[in-house]
PDB file of C-alpha atoms and ligand atoms in Angstrom:
ATOM      1  CA  MET A   1     101.487 110.570  84.462  1.00 91.00           C
ATOM      2  CA  SER A   2     100.069 109.299  80.748  1.00 92.00           C
ATOM      3  CA  LYS A   3     102.915 106.700  80.582  1.00 93.00           C
ATOM      4  CA  LEU A   4     101.768 105.252  84.121  1.00 96.00           C
ATOM      5  CA  GLU A   5     100.561 101.769  83.176  1.00 97.00           C
ATOM      6  CA  PRO A   6      98.572 100.043  85.962  1.00 97.00           C
ATOM      7  CA  GLY A   7     100.715  98.412  88.629  1.00 97.00           C
ATOM      8  CA  GLN A   8     103.828 101.055  88.300  1.00 97.00           C
ATOM      9  CA  ARG A   9     104.764 103.646  90.336  1.00 97.00           C
ATOM     10  CA  MET A  10     106.657 106.976  89.528  1.00 97.00           C
ATOM     11  CA  THR A  11     108.601 109.002  91.699  1.00 97.00           C
ATOM     12  CA  VAL A  12     108.436 112.613  91.419  1.00 97.00           C
ATOM     13  CA  GLU A  13     110.093 115.552  93.873  1.00 97.00           C
ATOM     14  CA  TRP A  14     108.218 117.872  96.072  1.00 97.00           C
ATOM     15  CA  ARG A  15     109.879 120.204  98.681  1.00 96.00           C
ATOM     16  CA  GLY A  16     112.910 117.714  98.508  1.00 96.00           C
ATOM     17  CA  ARG A  17     110.931 114.926  99.179  1.00 97.00           C
ATOM     18  CA  PRO A  18     110.205 111.671  97.167  1.00 98.00           C
ATOM     19  CA  ILE A  19     106.331 111.772  96.085  1.00 98.00           C
ATOM     20  CA  TRP A  20     105.376 108.266  94.802  1.00 98.00           C
ATOM     21  CA  ILE A  21     102.790 108.328  92.251  1.00 98.00           C
ATOM     22  CA  LEU A  22     101.016 104.595  91.892  1.00 98.00           C
ATOM     23  CA  ASN A  23      98.493 103.454  89.407  1.00 98.00           C
ATOM     24  CA  ARG A  24      96.919 100.603  91.142  1.00 98.00           C
ATOM     25  CA  SER A  25      95.506  97.795  89.045  1.00 98.00           C
ATOM     26  CA  PRO A  26      91.866  96.498  90.034  1.00 98.00           C
ATOM     27  CA  GLU A  27      93.407  93.810  91.524  1.00 97.00           C
ATOM     28  CA  MET A  28      96.261  95.385  93.692  1.00 98.00           C
ATOM     29  CA  ILE A  29      92.782  97.517  94.984  1.00 98.00           C
ATOM     30  CA  GLU A  30      91.173  94.197  96.061  1.00 97.00           C
ATOM     31  CA  ARG A  31      94.289  92.641  97.572  1.00 97.00           C
ATOM     32  CA  THR A  32      94.683  96.120  99.171  1.00 97.00           C
ATOM     33  CA  GLU A  33      90.669  96.325 100.347  1.00 96.00           C
ATOM     34  CA  SER A  34      91.033  92.715 101.902  1.00 96.00           C
ATOM     35  CA  ILE A  35      93.314  92.928 104.041  1.00 97.00           C
ATOM     36  CA  ASP A  36      92.377  92.120 107.636  1.00 97.00           C
ATOM     37  CA  PRO A  37      92.028  95.395 109.432  1.00 97.00           C
ATOM     38  CA  SER A  38      93.430  93.543 112.328  1.00 97.00           C
ATOM     39  CA  ARG A  39      96.954  93.575 110.687  1.00 97.00           C
ATOM     40  CA  LEU A  40      96.871  97.457 110.188  1.00 98.00           C
ATOM     41  CA  ALA A  41      97.494 100.094 113.271  1.00 97.00           C
ATOM     42  CA  ASP A  42      95.519 102.443 111.533  1.00 96.00           C
ATOM     43  CA  ALA A  43      93.246 101.011 109.158  1.00 95.00           C
ATOM     44  CA  ASP A  44      90.856 103.782 108.885  1.00 93.00           C
ATOM     45  CA  SER A  45      93.176 106.612 108.929  1.00 93.00           C
ATOM     46  CA  SER A  46      92.227 107.806 111.686  1.00 92.00           C
ATOM     47  CA  VAL A  47      95.326 109.808 112.676  1.00 94.00           C
ATOM     48  CA  PRO A  48      95.932 112.846 110.236  1.00 93.00           C
ATOM     49  CA  GLN A  49      98.556 111.730 107.669  1.00 95.00           C
ATOM     50  CA  GLN A  50      96.603 112.376 105.111  1.00 96.00           C
ATOM     51  CA  PRO A  51      94.175 115.592 103.758  1.00 95.00           C
ATOM     52  CA  GLU A  52      90.647 114.930 104.837  1.00 93.00           C
ATOM     53  CA  TYR A  53      89.465 113.925 100.711  1.00 92.00           C
ATOM     54  CA  ALA A  54      92.067 111.290 101.114  1.00 92.00           C
ATOM     55  CA  ASP A  55      91.128 109.268 103.986  1.00 81.00           C
ATOM     56  CA  GLY A  56      89.177 105.795 103.936  1.00 82.00           C
ATOM     57  CA  PRO A  57      90.937 102.570 103.002  1.00 90.00           C
ATOM     58  CA  LEU A  58      92.456 103.523  99.847  1.00 96.00           C
ATOM     59  CA  ARG A  59      93.631 106.848 101.187  1.00 97.00           C
ATOM     60  CA  SER A  60      92.975 108.525  97.600  1.00 97.00           C
ATOM     61  CA  ILE A  61      90.891 110.579  95.621  1.00 95.00           C
ATOM     62  CA  LYS A  62      90.588 108.032  93.201  1.00 96.00           C
ATOM     63  CA  PRO A  63      90.634 104.602  93.897  1.00 96.00           C
ATOM     64  CA  GLU A  64      93.545 103.555  91.416  1.00 97.00           C
ATOM     65  CA  ILE A  65      95.785 106.570  91.595  1.00 97.00           C
ATOM     66  CA  GLY A  66      97.587 106.700  95.049  1.00 98.00           C
ATOM     67  CA  VAL A  67     100.015 109.856  95.854  1.00 98.00           C
ATOM     68  CA  LEU A  68     102.571 109.150  98.784  1.00 98.00           C
ATOM     69  CA  ILE A  69     105.483 110.580 100.631  1.00 98.00           C
ATOM     70  CA  GLY A  70     107.863 108.187 100.281  1.00 98.00           C
ATOM     71  CA  ILE A  71     109.448 108.711 103.528  1.00 98.00           C
ATOM     72  CA  CYS A  72     108.975 105.882 106.204  1.00 98.00           C
ATOM     73  CA  THR A  73     107.461 107.382 109.434  1.00 98.00           C
ATOM     74  CA  HIS A  74     109.942 105.868 111.458  1.00 98.00           C
ATOM     75  CA  LEU A  75     113.263 107.720 110.791  1.00 98.00           C
ATOM     76  CA  GLY A  76     113.242 108.651 107.577  1.00 97.00           C
ATOM     77  CA  CYS A  77     114.614 106.034 104.759  1.00 98.00           C
ATOM     78  CA  SER A  78     112.857 105.443 101.828  1.00 96.00           C
ATOM     79  CA  PRO A  79     110.769 102.024 101.535  1.00 98.00           C
ATOM     80  CA  LEU A  80     111.048  99.622  98.581  1.00 98.00           C
ATOM     81  CA  PHE A  81     108.209  99.148  96.637  1.00 98.00           C
ATOM     82  CA  LYS A  82     107.540  95.237  96.943  1.00 97.00           C
ATOM     83  CA  PRO A  83     104.050  95.353  94.941  1.00 97.00           C
ATOM     84  CA  GLU A  84     103.866  91.612  94.285  1.00 96.00           C
ATOM     85  CA  PRO A  85     101.976  89.101  96.428  1.00 95.00           C
ATOM     86  CA  ASN A  86     104.019  87.274  98.639  1.00 87.00           C
ATOM     87  CA  ALA A  87     107.634  89.183  97.238  1.00 91.00           C
ATOM     88  CA  GLU A  88     110.618  87.985  98.852  1.00 90.00           C
ATOM     89  CA  GLY A  89     112.742  89.727 101.642  1.00 91.00           C
ATOM     90  CA  VAL A  90     109.860  91.603 103.419  1.00 94.00           C
ATOM     91  CA  GLY A  91     109.404  88.718 106.206  1.00 90.00           C
ATOM     92  CA  VAL A  92     106.285  87.565 106.412  1.00 91.00           C
ATOM     93  CA  ASP A  93     104.225  85.172 104.507  1.00 86.00           C
ATOM     94  CA  ASP A  94     100.871  86.290 102.779  1.00 91.00           C
ATOM     95  CA  TRP A  95     102.326  89.388 101.863  1.00 96.00           C
ATOM     96  CA  PRO A  96      99.627  91.459  99.911  1.00 96.00           C
ATOM     97  CA  GLY A  97     101.794  93.756  97.828  1.00 97.00           C
ATOM     98  CA  GLY A  98     102.967  97.641  99.509  1.00 98.00           C
ATOM     99  CA  PHE A  99     106.359  99.035 100.810  1.00 98.00           C
ATOM    100  CA  PHE A 100     109.035  97.981 102.846  1.00 98.00           C
ATOM    101  CA  CYS A 101     111.373  99.838 104.696  1.00 98.00           C
ATOM    102  CA  PRO A 102     114.857  98.088 104.912  1.00 97.00           C
ATOM    103  CA  CYS A 103     116.341 100.401 107.725  1.00 98.00           C
ATOM    104  CA  HIS A 104     114.102  98.399 110.324  1.00 98.00           C
ATOM    105  CA  GLY A 105     111.642  96.438 108.960  1.00 97.00           C
ATOM    106  CA  SER A 106     108.628  98.428 108.565  1.00 98.00           C
ATOM    107  CA  ARG A 107     105.934  97.604 106.343  1.00 98.00           C
ATOM    108  CA  PHE A 108     103.147  99.639 104.535  1.00 98.00           C
ATOM    109  CA  ASP A 109     100.218  98.283 102.412  1.00 98.00           C
ATOM    110  CA  LEU A 110      99.614  99.680  98.926  1.00 98.00           C
ATOM    111  CA  ALA A 111      97.729 102.740 100.494  1.00 98.00           C
ATOM    112  CA  GLY A 112     100.677 103.419 102.503  1.00 98.00           C
ATOM    113  CA  ARG A 113      98.701 102.340 106.003  1.00 98.00           C
ATOM    114  CA  VAL A 114     101.052 100.703 108.109  1.00 98.00           C
ATOM    115  CA  PHE A 115     101.115  97.490 109.619  1.00 98.00           C
ATOM    116  CA  VAL A 116     101.172  96.290 113.094  1.00 97.00           C
ATOM    117  CA  ASN A 117     104.098  95.366 115.533  1.00 96.00           C
ATOM    118  CA  VAL A 118     106.787  97.380 113.120  1.00 98.00           C
ATOM    119  CA  PRO A 119     108.894 100.561 114.483  1.00 98.00           C
ATOM    120  CA  ALA A 120     106.881 103.289 112.205  1.00 98.00           C
ATOM    121  CA  PRO A 121     104.109 104.574 114.011  1.00 98.00           C
ATOM    122  CA  THR A 122     102.072 106.022 111.672  1.00 98.00           C
ATOM    123  CA  ASN A 123     100.835 105.760 108.237  1.00 98.00           C
ATOM    124  CA  LEU A 124     102.677 106.929 105.111  1.00 98.00           C
ATOM    125  CA  GLU A 125     101.811 110.756 104.670  1.00 98.00           C
ATOM    126  CA  VAL A 126      99.628 112.107 101.847  1.00 98.00           C
ATOM    127  CA  PRO A 127     100.203 115.191 100.599  1.00 97.00           C
ATOM    128  CA  PRO A 128      98.052 117.589  99.235  1.00 96.00           C
ATOM    129  CA  TYR A 129      97.164 117.074  95.972  1.00 96.00           C
ATOM    130  CA  ARG A 130      94.589 117.646  93.130  1.00 95.00           C
ATOM    131  CA  PHE A 131      93.603 116.501  89.683  1.00 95.00           C
ATOM    132  CA  ASP A 132      94.136 118.988  86.918  1.00 94.00           C
ATOM    133  CA  SER A 133      93.053 116.735  84.388  1.00 94.00           C
ATOM    134  CA  ASP A 134      93.042 112.521  84.121  1.00 92.00           C
ATOM    135  CA  ASP A 135      96.543 112.713  83.581  1.00 93.00           C
ATOM    136  CA  VAL A 136      98.318 115.753  85.514  1.00 96.00           C
ATOM    137  CA  ILE A 137      98.282 115.896  89.366  1.00 95.00           C
ATOM    138  CA  THR A 138      99.425 119.011  91.003  1.00 96.00           C
ATOM    139  CA  VAL A 139     101.160 118.097  94.627  1.00 96.00           C
ATOM    140  CA  GLY A 140     101.347 120.928  97.031  1.00 94.00           C
ATOM    141  CA  GLU A 141      98.024 122.508  95.999  1.00 89.00           C
ATOM    142  CA  ASP A 142      94.653 121.028  96.872  1.00 86.00           C
ATOM    143  CA  LYS A 143      91.144 122.682  95.741  1.00 79.00           C
ATOM    144  CA  GLU A 144      90.923 124.139  98.947  1.00 67.00           C
ATOM    145  CA  THR A 145      94.227 126.044  99.167  1.00 59.00           C
ATOM    146  CA  ALA A 146      94.245 126.454  94.786  1.00 50.00           C
TER     147      ALA A 146
HETATM  148  S1  LIG B   1     113.273 104.397 109.210  1.00 80.13           S
HETATM  149 FE1  LIG B   1     111.903 102.437 108.315  1.00 80.13          FE
HETATM  150  S2  LIG B   1     111.985 101.355 109.743  1.00 80.13           S
HETATM  151 FE2  LIG B   1     113.217 102.520 110.711  1.00 80.13          FE
END
């Protein structure tokens, strides 16, 4: 992922599913961390939709690099990347940037945490992964299973 600039997302495939790797800029991290937790259904990632090393607000090993399975937890559509604040078409004011599912309107922040009052019941899933170097991630294995 050496060409992945801050603010960009790349998609790879793992077990037939899209995996998003997101390089969050400092400003994106700040916007994500400052979301009022009452707007999120599971702000602290208490539902086990991620490995233990990826719990917490940003749901990742490194704050800037997010790794998510790009499948909506409602009925399996692939949400759209809407990283910019107040992006059009997401159906809310004060949008902090995130992912919007066009099928039934579920919304997720840039850490994959689901907002309240949408059909998706849980945060996006974080797959097991590990860093082999600063630029190389292995998805599907972590340090514990390696
Ligand atoms: S599949 Fe995403 S909102 Fe229904």
